[in-house]
CSV table of C-alpha atoms and ligand atoms in Angstrom, one decimal:
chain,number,residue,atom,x,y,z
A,957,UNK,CA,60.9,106.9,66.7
A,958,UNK,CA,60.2,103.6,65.3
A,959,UNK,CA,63.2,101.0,64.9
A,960,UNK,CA,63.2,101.4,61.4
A,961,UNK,CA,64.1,105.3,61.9
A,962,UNK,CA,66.6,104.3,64.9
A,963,UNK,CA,68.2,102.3,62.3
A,964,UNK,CA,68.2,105.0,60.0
A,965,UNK,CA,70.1,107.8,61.9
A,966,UNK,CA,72.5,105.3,63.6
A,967,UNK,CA,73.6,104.4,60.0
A,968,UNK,CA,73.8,108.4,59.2
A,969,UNK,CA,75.7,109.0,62.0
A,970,UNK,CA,78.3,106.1,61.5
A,971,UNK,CA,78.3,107.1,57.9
A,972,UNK,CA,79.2,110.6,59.5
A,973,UNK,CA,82.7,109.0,61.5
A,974,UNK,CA,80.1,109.0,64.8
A,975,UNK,CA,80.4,105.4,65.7
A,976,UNK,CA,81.6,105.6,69.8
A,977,UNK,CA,78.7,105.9,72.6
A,978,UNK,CA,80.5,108.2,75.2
A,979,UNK,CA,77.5,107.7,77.9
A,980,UNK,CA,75.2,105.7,78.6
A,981,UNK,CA,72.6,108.0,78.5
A,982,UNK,CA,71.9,110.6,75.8
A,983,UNK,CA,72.5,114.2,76.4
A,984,UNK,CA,70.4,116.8,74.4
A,985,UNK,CA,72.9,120.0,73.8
A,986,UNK,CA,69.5,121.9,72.5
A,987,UNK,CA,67.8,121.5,75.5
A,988,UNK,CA,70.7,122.8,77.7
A,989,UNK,CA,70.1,126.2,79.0
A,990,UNK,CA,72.8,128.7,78.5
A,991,UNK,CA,73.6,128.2,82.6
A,992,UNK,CA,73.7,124.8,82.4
A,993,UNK,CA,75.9,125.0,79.2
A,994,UNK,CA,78.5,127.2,81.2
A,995,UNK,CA,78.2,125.1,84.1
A,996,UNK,CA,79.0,122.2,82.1
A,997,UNK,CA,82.2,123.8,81.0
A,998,UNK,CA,83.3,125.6,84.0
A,999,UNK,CA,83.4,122.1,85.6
A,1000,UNK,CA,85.7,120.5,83.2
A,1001,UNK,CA,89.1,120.2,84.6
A,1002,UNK,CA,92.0,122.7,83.5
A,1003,UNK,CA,94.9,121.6,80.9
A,1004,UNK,CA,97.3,120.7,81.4
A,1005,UNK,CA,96.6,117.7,84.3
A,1006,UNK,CA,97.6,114.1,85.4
A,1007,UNK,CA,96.0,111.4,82.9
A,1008,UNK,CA,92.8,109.1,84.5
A,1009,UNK,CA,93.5,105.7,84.6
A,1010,UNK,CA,91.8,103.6,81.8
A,1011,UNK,CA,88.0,103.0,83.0
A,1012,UNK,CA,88.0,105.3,86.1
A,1013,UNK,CA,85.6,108.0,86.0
A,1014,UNK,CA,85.4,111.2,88.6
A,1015,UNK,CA,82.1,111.2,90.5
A,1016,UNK,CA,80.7,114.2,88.8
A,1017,UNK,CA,81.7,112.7,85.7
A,1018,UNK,CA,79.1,109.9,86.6
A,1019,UNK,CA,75.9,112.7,85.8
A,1020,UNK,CA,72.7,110.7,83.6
A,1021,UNK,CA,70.5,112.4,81.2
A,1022,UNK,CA,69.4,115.7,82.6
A,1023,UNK,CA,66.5,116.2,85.2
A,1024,UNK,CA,65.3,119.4,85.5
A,1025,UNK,CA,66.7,120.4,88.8
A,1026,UNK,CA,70.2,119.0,87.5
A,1027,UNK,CA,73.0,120.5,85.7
A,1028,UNK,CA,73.8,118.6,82.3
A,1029,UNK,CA,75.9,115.7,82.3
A,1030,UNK,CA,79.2,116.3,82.2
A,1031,UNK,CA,81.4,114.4,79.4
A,1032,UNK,CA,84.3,112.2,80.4
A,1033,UNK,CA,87.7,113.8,80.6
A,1034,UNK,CA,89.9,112.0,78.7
A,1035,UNK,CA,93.6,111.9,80.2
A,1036,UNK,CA,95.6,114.9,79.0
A,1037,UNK,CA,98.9,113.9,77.3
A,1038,UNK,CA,101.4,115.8,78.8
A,1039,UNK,CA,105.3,116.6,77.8
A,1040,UNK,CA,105.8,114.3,80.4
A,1041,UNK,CA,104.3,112.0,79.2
A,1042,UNK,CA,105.9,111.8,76.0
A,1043,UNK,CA,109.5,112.0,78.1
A,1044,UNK,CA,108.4,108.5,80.0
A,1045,UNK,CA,107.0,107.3,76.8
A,1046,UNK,CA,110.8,108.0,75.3
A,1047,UNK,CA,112.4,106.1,78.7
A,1048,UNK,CA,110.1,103.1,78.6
A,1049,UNK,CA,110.2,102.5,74.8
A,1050,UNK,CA,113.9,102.9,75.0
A,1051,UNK,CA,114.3,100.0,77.8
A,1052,UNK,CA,112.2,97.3,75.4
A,1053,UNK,CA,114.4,95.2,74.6
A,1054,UNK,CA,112.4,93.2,72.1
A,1055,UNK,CA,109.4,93.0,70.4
A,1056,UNK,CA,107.0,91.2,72.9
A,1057,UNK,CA,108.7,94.0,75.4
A,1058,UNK,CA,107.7,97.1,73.5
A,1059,UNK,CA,104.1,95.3,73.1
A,1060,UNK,CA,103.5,94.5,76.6
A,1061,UNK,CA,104.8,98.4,77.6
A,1062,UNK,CA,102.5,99.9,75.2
A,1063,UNK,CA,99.3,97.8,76.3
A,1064,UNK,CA,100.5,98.9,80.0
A,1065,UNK,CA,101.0,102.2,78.9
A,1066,UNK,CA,98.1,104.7,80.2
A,1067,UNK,CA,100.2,108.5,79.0
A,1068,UNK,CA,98.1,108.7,76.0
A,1069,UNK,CA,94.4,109.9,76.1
A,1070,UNK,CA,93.6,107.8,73.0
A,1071,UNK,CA,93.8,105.0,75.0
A,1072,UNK,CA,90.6,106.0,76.9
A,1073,UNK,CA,88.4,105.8,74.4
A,1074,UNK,CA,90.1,102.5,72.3
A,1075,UNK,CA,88.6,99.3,72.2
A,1076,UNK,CA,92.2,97.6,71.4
A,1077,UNK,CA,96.1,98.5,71.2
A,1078,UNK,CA,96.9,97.9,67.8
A,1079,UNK,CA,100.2,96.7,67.5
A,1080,UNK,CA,101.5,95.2,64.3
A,1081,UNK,CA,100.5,92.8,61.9
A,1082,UNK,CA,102.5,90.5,59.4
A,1083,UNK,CA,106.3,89.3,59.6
A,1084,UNK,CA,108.8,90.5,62.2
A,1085,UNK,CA,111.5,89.0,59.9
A,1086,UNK,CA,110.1,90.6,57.0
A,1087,UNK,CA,113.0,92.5,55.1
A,1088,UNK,CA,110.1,94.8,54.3
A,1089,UNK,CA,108.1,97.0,56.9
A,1090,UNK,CA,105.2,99.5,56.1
A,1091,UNK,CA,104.1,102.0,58.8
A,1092,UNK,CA,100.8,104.0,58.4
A,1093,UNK,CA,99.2,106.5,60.7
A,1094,UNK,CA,96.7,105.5,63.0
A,1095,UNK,CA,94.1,102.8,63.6
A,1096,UNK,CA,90.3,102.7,62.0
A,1097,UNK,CA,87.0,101.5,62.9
A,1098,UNK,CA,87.9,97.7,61.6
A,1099,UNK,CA,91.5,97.8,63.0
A,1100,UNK,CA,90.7,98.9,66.5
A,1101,UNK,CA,87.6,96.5,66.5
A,1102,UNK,CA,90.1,93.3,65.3
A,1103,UNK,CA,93.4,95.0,67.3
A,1104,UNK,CA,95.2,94.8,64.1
A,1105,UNK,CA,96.4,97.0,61.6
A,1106,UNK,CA,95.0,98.1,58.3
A,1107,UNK,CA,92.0,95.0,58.1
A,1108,UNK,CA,89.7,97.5,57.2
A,1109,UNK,CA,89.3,99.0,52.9
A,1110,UNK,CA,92.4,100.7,53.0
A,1111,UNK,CA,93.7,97.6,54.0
A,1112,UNK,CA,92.1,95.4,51.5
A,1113,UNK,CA,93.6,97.7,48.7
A,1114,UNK,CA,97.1,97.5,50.8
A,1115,UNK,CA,96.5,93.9,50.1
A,1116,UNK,CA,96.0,94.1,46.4
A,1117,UNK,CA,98.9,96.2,46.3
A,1118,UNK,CA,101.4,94.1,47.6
A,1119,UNK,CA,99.9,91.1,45.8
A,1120,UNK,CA,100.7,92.7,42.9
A,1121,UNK,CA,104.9,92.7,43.8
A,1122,UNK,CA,104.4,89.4,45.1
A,1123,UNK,CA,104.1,90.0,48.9
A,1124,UNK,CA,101.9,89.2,51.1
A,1125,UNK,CA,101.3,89.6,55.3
A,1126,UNK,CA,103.7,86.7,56.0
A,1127,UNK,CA,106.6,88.7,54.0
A,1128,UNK,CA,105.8,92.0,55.3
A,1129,UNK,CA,105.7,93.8,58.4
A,1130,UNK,CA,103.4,96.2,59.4
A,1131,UNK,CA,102.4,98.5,61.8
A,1132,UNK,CA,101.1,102.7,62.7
A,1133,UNK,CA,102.8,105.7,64.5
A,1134,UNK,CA,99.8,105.4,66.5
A,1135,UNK,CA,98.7,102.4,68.0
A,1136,UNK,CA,95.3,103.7,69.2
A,1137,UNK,CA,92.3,104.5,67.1
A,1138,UNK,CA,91.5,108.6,67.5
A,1139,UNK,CA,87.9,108.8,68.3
A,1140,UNK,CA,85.8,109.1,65.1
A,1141,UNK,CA,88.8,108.9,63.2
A,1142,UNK,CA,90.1,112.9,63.7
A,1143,UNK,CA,93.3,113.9,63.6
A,1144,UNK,CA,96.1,112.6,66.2
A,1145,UNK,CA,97.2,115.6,68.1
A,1146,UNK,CA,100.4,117.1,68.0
A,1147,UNK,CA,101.2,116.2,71.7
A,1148,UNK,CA,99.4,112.3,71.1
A,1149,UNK,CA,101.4,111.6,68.0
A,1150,UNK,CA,104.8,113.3,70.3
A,1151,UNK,CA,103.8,111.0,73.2
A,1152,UNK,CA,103.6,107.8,70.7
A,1153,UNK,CA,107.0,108.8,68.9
A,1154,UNK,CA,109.3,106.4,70.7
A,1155,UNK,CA,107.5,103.7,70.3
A,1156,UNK,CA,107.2,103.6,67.0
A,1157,UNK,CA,111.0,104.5,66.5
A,1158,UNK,CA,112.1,102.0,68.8
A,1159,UNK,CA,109.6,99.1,67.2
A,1160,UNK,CA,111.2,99.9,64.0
A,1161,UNK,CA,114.6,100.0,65.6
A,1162,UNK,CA,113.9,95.8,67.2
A,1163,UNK,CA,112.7,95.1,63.4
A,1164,UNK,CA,115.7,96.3,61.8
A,1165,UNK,CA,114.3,95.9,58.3
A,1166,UNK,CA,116.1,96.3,55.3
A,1167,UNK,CA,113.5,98.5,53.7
A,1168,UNK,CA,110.9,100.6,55.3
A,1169,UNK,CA,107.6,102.1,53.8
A,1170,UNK,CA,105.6,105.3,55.1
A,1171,UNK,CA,102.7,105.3,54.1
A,1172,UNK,CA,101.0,108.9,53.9
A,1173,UNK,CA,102.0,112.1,54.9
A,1174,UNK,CA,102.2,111.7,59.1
A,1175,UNK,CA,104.3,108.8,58.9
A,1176,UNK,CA,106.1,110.4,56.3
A,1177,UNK,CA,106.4,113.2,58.0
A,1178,UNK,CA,107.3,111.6,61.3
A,1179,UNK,CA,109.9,109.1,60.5
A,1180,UNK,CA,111.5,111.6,57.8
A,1181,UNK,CA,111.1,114.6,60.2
A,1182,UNK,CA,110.5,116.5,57.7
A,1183,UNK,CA,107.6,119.2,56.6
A,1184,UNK,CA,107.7,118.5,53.2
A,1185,UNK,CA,104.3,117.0,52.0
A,1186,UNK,CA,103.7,113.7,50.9
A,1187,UNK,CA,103.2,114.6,47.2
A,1188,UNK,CA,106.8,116.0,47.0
A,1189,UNK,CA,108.9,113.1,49.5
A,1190,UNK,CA,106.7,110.1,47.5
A,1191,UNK,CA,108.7,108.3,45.1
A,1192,UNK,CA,112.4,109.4,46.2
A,1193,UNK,CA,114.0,107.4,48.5
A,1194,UNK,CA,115.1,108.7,51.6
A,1195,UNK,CA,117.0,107.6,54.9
A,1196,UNK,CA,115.3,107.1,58.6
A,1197,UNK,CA,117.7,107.4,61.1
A,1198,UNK,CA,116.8,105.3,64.5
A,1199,UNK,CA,117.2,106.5,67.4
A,1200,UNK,CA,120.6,104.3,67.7
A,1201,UNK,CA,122.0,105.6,64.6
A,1202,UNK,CA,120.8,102.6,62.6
A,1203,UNK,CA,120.2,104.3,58.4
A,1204,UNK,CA,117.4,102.0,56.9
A,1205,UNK,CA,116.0,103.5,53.2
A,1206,UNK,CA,112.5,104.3,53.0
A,1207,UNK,CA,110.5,104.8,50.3
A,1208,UNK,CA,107.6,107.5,51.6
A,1209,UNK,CA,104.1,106.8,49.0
A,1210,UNK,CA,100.5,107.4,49.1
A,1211,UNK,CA,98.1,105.9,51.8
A,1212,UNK,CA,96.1,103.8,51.1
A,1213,UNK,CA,93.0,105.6,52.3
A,1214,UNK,CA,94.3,108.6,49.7
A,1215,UNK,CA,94.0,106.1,47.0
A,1216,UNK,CA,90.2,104.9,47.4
A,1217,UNK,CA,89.3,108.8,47.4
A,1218,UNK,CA,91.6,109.6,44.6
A,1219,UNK,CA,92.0,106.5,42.8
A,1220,UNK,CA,94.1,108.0,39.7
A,1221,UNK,CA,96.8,108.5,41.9
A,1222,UNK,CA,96.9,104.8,41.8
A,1223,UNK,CA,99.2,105.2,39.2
A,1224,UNK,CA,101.3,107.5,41.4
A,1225,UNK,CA,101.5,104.6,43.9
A,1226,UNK,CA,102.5,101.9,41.3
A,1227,UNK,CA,105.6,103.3,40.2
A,1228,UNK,CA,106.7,103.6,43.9
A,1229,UNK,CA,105.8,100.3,44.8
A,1230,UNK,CA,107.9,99.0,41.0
A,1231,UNK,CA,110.8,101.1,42.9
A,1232,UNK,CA,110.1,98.9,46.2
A,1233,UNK,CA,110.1,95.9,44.4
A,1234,UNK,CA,113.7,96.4,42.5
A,1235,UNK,CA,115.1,97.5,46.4
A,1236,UNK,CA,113.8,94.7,48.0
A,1237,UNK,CA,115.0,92.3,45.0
A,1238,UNK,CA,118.6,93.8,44.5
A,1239,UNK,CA,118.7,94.0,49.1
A,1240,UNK,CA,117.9,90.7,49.0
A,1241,UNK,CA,120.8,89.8,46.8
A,1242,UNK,CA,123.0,91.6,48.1
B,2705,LIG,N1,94.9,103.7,58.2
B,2705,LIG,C1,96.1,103.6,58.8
B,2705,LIG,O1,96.9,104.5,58.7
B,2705,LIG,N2,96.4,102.5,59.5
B,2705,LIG,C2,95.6,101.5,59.7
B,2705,LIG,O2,95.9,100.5,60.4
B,2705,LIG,C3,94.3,101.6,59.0
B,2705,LIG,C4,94.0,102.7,58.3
């Protein structure tokens, strides 16, 4: 293939959410036989099992491209995330006792399998002392690549958004539930999103804000713990309860994401933000 085709189907298949090389070497499923194929999966480890440290890999995870006389390579196991996990997650988020504490626990932290295949922890972005502090689900492409949260489209329209109630990144806060980008952008697991729970409770617990935003449906759902979809709980304020007890209101509205592919929900989004506005106005005087 010439580079002009090279270029071609790497832009289809980062277009397609498959932007992360997982070996150095390709690996052609098509040209697998079916023995090689069962081999390959007989030798993956068993769930549930004790997560890999960051960068290690298992000598027979080490397999190149396939030679005839080999079996396939074998794809990287990623840590499995445990309950345990998310019980030490729970005990070390609990003993932060500020902000640089949570951060330098989570970027220690190696209980979450997301981690593996990150290129940054994505902490928060904007003004601790912000009255005001907006939590969305999970890092993209752009946020993991700059370790900050919602740089990327969705942020850009986050941007506009607040411009347009007068805020900006130095009188908000912001951060995810997840602070590690799922590879290609799927879906955090049940388990991952358990496992990164208590440190998102407890970093809005050392913010304390007056006012907090979810934005889409798994932070909605999350913070609220509730099952009720975002299309109901937007618009109608509601309490999160931290894990001390502490009642801040939070207004639960559309991602930002959800507004780029539906943008005549926009309109949706503006009336919750006007309702954020008169909070934060009538919070601040009072
Ligand atoms: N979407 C999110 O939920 N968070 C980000 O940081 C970026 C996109």
């Amino acid at each position: 293939m010439d580079s002009a085709g090279l270029r071609e189907l790497l832009t289809f298949y980062a277009d397609a959410g498959v932007d992360e090389p997982l070996w150095d070497a390709p690996a052609d499923r098509f040209d697998e036989t079916r023995l090689e194929a069962e081999q390959r999966a007989a030798s993956r480890p068993q769930a549930p099992q004790a997560p890999q440290t960051q960068g290690q890999t298992a000598p027979s995870q080490q397999a190149h491209r396939k030679q005839p006389s080999r079996p396939a390579p074998v794809a990287p196991t990623a840590a499995v995330p445990d309950d345990a996990q998310a019980a030490r997650a729970r005990e070390i988020a609990a003993s932060a006792a500020s902000l640089e504490e949570l951060r330098a626990q989570l970027e220690a932290f190696d209980g979450c399998n997301l981690k593996t295949t990150a290129k940054n922890t994505v902490f928060a972005d904007g003004n601790p002392q912000a009255p005001i502090m907006f939590v969305g689900e999970a890092p993209g492409r752009d946020e993991d690549i700059q370790g900050l949260p919602f740089v990327g489209r969705s942020g850009k329209l986050l941007d506009r958004i607040l411009a347009a109630i007068g805020l900006d990144r130095s009188s908000v806060y912001i951060s995810n539930v997840i602070a590690w980008r799922p590879p290609g952008n799927r879906d955090p697991s049940p388990l991952e999103t358990e496992i990164c729970r208590p440190f998102i409770e407890r970093h809005i617990e050392l913010v304390a804000p007056k006012i907090l935003v979810t934005l889409g449906n798994p932070s909605t759902k999350l913070l609220l713990r509730t099952q009720t979809g975002i299309m109901r709980m937007r618009g109608t304020w509601a309490v999160h309860e931290t894990p001390s007890g502490l009642q801040i209101p939070t207004m639960p509205t559309l991602h930002p994401a959800y507004l780029l592919r539906n943008p005549a929900h926009k309109m949706l989004a503006w009336r919750d933000f006007l309702a954020i506005k008169q909070k934060l106005e009538a919070s601040l005087k009072g």
